[in-house]
CSV table of C-alpha atoms in Angstrom, one decimal:
chain,number,residue,atom,x,y,z
A,1,UNK,CA,105.6,94.3,76.1
A,2,UNK,CA,107.8,92.9,78.9
A,3,UNK,CA,104.9,92.2,81.1
A,4,UNK,CA,104.1,88.6,80.4
A,5,UNK,CA,106.5,86.7,82.6
A,6,UNK,CA,104.6,83.5,82.1
A,7,UNK,CA,106.1,80.1,82.5
A,8,UNK,CA,104.5,79.1,79.2
A,9,UNK,CA,107.8,79.0,77.4
A,10,UNK,CA,109.1,76.4,79.9
A,11,UNK,CA,106.2,73.9,79.6
A,12,UNK,CA,107.4,70.5,78.5
A,13,UNK,CA,111.0,71.5,79.3
A,14,UNK,CA,113.3,70.2,81.9
A,15,UNK,CA,113.5,72.7,84.8
A,16,UNK,CA,115.3,73.0,88.0
A,17,UNK,CA,113.3,74.4,90.9
A,18,UNK,CA,114.7,75.9,94.0
A,19,UNK,CA,112.2,75.7,96.9
A,20,UNK,CA,112.0,77.9,99.9
A,21,UNK,CA,113.4,75.2,102.2
A,22,UNK,CA,116.5,75.1,100.1
A,23,UNK,CA,115.8,71.9,98.0
A,24,UNK,CA,116.7,71.5,94.4
A,25,UNK,CA,114.1,69.6,92.4
A,26,UNK,CA,114.5,68.8,88.7
A,27,UNK,CA,111.7,67.6,86.4
A,28,UNK,CA,109.6,68.4,83.4
A,29,UNK,CA,107.2,71.3,83.7
A,30,UNK,CA,103.7,70.1,82.8
A,31,UNK,CA,101.6,73.0,84.1
A,32,UNK,CA,101.4,76.1,86.2
A,33,UNK,CA,99.0,78.8,87.3
A,34,UNK,CA,99.0,82.5,88.4
A,35,UNK,CA,100.1,81.6,91.9
A,36,UNK,CA,103.1,79.8,90.4
A,37,UNK,CA,101.8,76.4,91.6
A,38,UNK,CA,103.5,73.9,89.3
A,39,UNK,CA,103.1,70.4,88.0
A,40,UNK,CA,106.4,68.6,87.6
A,41,UNK,CA,106.7,65.2,85.9
A,42,UNK,CA,109.6,62.7,86.2
A,43,UNK,CA,111.0,64.8,89.1
A,44,UNK,CA,113.9,64.0,91.3
A,45,UNK,CA,115.6,65.9,94.1
A,46,UNK,CA,119.3,66.6,93.9
A,47,UNK,CA,120.8,66.6,97.3
A,48,UNK,CA,124.1,68.4,97.6
A,49,UNK,CA,126.5,67.7,100.5
A,50,UNK,CA,130.0,68.6,101.4
A,51,UNK,CA,130.9,65.0,102.2
A,52,UNK,CA,129.8,63.1,99.1
A,53,UNK,CA,128.7,63.7,95.5
A,54,UNK,CA,125.2,64.8,94.5
A,55,UNK,CA,122.5,62.2,95.4
A,56,UNK,CA,119.4,62.0,93.3
A,57,UNK,CA,116.1,60.9,94.9
A,58,UNK,CA,113.4,59.9,92.5
A,59,UNK,CA,110.0,61.6,93.2
A,60,UNK,CA,107.8,61.1,90.2
A,61,UNK,CA,104.8,63.3,89.4
A,62,UNK,CA,104.6,66.2,91.8
A,63,UNK,CA,102.6,69.4,92.4
A,64,UNK,CA,104.7,72.1,94.1
A,65,UNK,CA,102.8,74.9,95.7
A,66,UNK,CA,103.7,78.3,94.5
A,67,UNK,CA,104.2,79.7,98.0
A,68,UNK,CA,107.2,77.4,98.4
A,69,UNK,CA,108.9,78.2,95.1
A,70,UNK,CA,111.9,80.5,94.8
A,71,UNK,CA,113.5,80.0,91.4
A,72,UNK,CA,112.5,78.1,88.3
A,73,UNK,CA,115.5,77.6,86.0
A,74,UNK,CA,115.5,76.3,82.5
A,75,UNK,CA,117.9,73.4,82.5
A,76,UNK,CA,120.2,73.2,79.5
A,77,UNK,CA,120.3,69.5,79.1
A,78,UNK,CA,123.5,69.5,77.2
A,79,UNK,CA,125.3,71.4,79.9
A,80,UNK,CA,123.7,69.3,82.5
A,81,UNK,CA,124.9,66.1,80.9
A,82,UNK,CA,128.4,67.4,80.9
A,83,UNK,CA,128.4,67.8,84.7
A,84,UNK,CA,129.9,65.1,86.8
A,85,UNK,CA,127.4,65.2,89.7
A,86,UNK,CA,129.4,62.7,91.7
A,87,UNK,CA,132.3,65.1,91.9
A,88,UNK,CA,130.2,68.1,93.1
A,89,UNK,CA,130.5,69.1,96.7
A,90,UNK,CA,128.6,71.9,98.2
A,91,UNK,CA,126.7,73.0,101.2
A,92,UNK,CA,123.0,72.6,100.9
A,93,UNK,CA,121.2,75.9,100.0
A,94,UNK,CA,119.9,77.9,102.9
A,95,UNK,CA,116.2,78.2,103.5
A,96,UNK,CA,114.5,81.5,102.5
A,97,UNK,CA,114.0,83.9,105.4
A,98,UNK,CA,111.4,86.6,104.8
B,1,UNK,CA,102.6,99.9,90.0
B,2,UNK,CA,105.5,102.3,90.1
B,3,UNK,CA,108.2,99.6,90.4
B,4,UNK,CA,106.5,97.5,87.8
B,5,UNK,CA,106.8,100.3,85.3
B,6,UNK,CA,110.3,101.1,86.5
B,7,UNK,CA,111.5,97.5,85.9
B,8,UNK,CA,109.8,97.4,82.5
B,9,UNK,CA,112.1,100.3,81.5
B,10,UNK,CA,115.1,98.3,82.7
B,11,UNK,CA,114.5,95.3,80.4
B,12,UNK,CA,117.7,94.5,78.6
B,13,UNK,CA,120.0,95.7,81.3
B,14,UNK,CA,122.3,93.4,83.3
B,15,UNK,CA,121.2,93.1,86.9
B,16,UNK,CA,122.1,91.0,89.9
B,17,UNK,CA,119.2,89.6,91.9
B,18,UNK,CA,120.0,88.7,95.5
B,19,UNK,CA,117.5,86.3,97.0
B,20,UNK,CA,116.3,85.8,100.6
B,21,UNK,CA,118.3,82.6,100.8
B,22,UNK,CA,121.5,84.6,100.1
B,23,UNK,CA,121.9,83.2,96.6
B,24,UNK,CA,122.8,85.9,94.0
B,25,UNK,CA,122.1,85.6,90.3
B,26,UNK,CA,123.4,87.9,87.6
B,27,UNK,CA,121.7,88.1,84.3
B,28,UNK,CA,120.0,90.2,81.7
B,29,UNK,CA,116.5,91.4,82.6
B,30,UNK,CA,114.2,89.7,80.2
B,31,UNK,CA,110.8,90.5,81.7
B,32,UNK,CA,108.9,91.4,84.8
B,33,UNK,CA,105.3,91.1,85.9
B,34,UNK,CA,102.8,92.7,88.3
B,35,UNK,CA,104.1,90.5,91.1
B,36,UNK,CA,107.6,91.7,90.3
B,37,UNK,CA,108.5,88.1,89.3
B,38,UNK,CA,111.6,88.4,87.3
B,39,UNK,CA,112.8,86.5,84.3
B,40,UNK,CA,116.6,86.6,83.7
B,41,UNK,CA,118.5,85.4,80.6
B,42,UNK,CA,122.1,84.3,80.4
B,43,UNK,CA,122.3,83.8,84.1
B,44,UNK,CA,125.3,83.1,86.1
B,45,UNK,CA,125.3,82.5,89.8
B,46,UNK,CA,127.6,85.0,91.6
B,47,UNK,CA,129.6,82.6,93.8
B,48,UNK,CA,129.5,79.5,91.6
B,49,UNK,CA,131.9,77.5,93.7
B,50,UNK,CA,129.7,78.0,96.8
B,51,UNK,CA,126.5,77.5,94.8
B,52,UNK,CA,126.9,74.9,92.0
B,53,UNK,CA,123.2,74.2,92.3
B,54,UNK,CA,122.4,76.1,89.1
B,55,UNK,CA,125.4,75.3,86.9
B,56,UNK,CA,123.3,74.1,84.0
B,57,UNK,CA,120.7,76.8,84.2
B,58,UNK,CA,121.0,79.7,81.7
B,59,UNK,CA,117.6,81.3,81.9
B,60,UNK,CA,115.5,81.5,85.0
B,61,UNK,CA,112.3,82.7,86.5
B,62,UNK,CA,112.6,84.2,90.0
B,63,UNK,CA,109.5,84.5,92.1
B,64,UNK,CA,109.0,88.1,93.3
B,65,UNK,CA,108.4,87.0,96.9
B,66,UNK,CA,111.9,85.6,97.2
B,67,UNK,CA,113.8,88.7,96.0
B,68,UNK,CA,115.8,90.6,98.6
B,69,UNK,CA,117.6,93.1,96.3
B,70,UNK,CA,117.9,93.9,92.7
B,71,UNK,CA,121.4,95.4,92.0
B,72,UNK,CA,121.4,97.8,89.1
B,73,UNK,CA,124.1,99.5,87.0
B,74,UNK,CA,124.9,102.9,88.5
B,75,UNK,CA,123.8,104.8,85.4
B,76,UNK,CA,120.8,102.5,84.9
B,77,UNK,CA,118.6,104.8,87.0
B,78,UNK,CA,117.5,108.4,86.7
B,79,UNK,CA,117.4,108.9,90.4
B,80,UNK,CA,115.7,112.3,90.3
B,81,UNK,CA,112.9,111.0,88.0
B,82,UNK,CA,112.4,108.0,90.3
B,83,UNK,CA,112.4,110.2,93.4
B,84,UNK,CA,109.7,112.4,91.9
B,85,UNK,CA,107.6,109.5,90.8
B,86,UNK,CA,107.9,107.9,94.2
B,87,UNK,CA,106.9,111.1,95.9
B,88,UNK,CA,103.8,111.4,93.7
B,89,UNK,CA,102.9,107.8,94.3
B,90,UNK,CA,103.2,108.1,98.0
B,91,UNK,CA,101.1,111.2,98.1
B,92,UNK,CA,98.3,110.1,95.8
B,93,UNK,CA,98.6,106.3,95.6
């Protein structure tokens, strides 16, 4: 049945989280619950700007509250490795407005 | 309950989900749950030049609370059936 949209299949995988305030945080999913609270290991934030390449800020082990989560993407590590982050220019994502 | 059942029937179709932060993601509907959280496969962000943030993401989980619209193929919906079901749900539900 198409009813189990769990995050189980993403556990121990590298994921990219887009938070409601427009941040992009990458890390390894270690756990989650029904409220979509998640535990992210080895996490770092990718800051996009129009003036310089993507900056990465190391964060470590994080718990992100489900309230604040928009998208959880499964990172294709091969694809990600082929990206030249220093060349990417973009406006930061907008915050979520309900 | 109605829209949950409706989305279950749409699994396998290509949809575009527009989020409340204006990001739009196109992909194949993989699954949905009671919160209308959506899992998409083979995803591509609609304006990739403007939003390169998810270039290396091919499958994603979208939290229901952050969805603004789910854009469907025109013939993906039996509008009359949905209309009837909605009327019944509004009356009884």
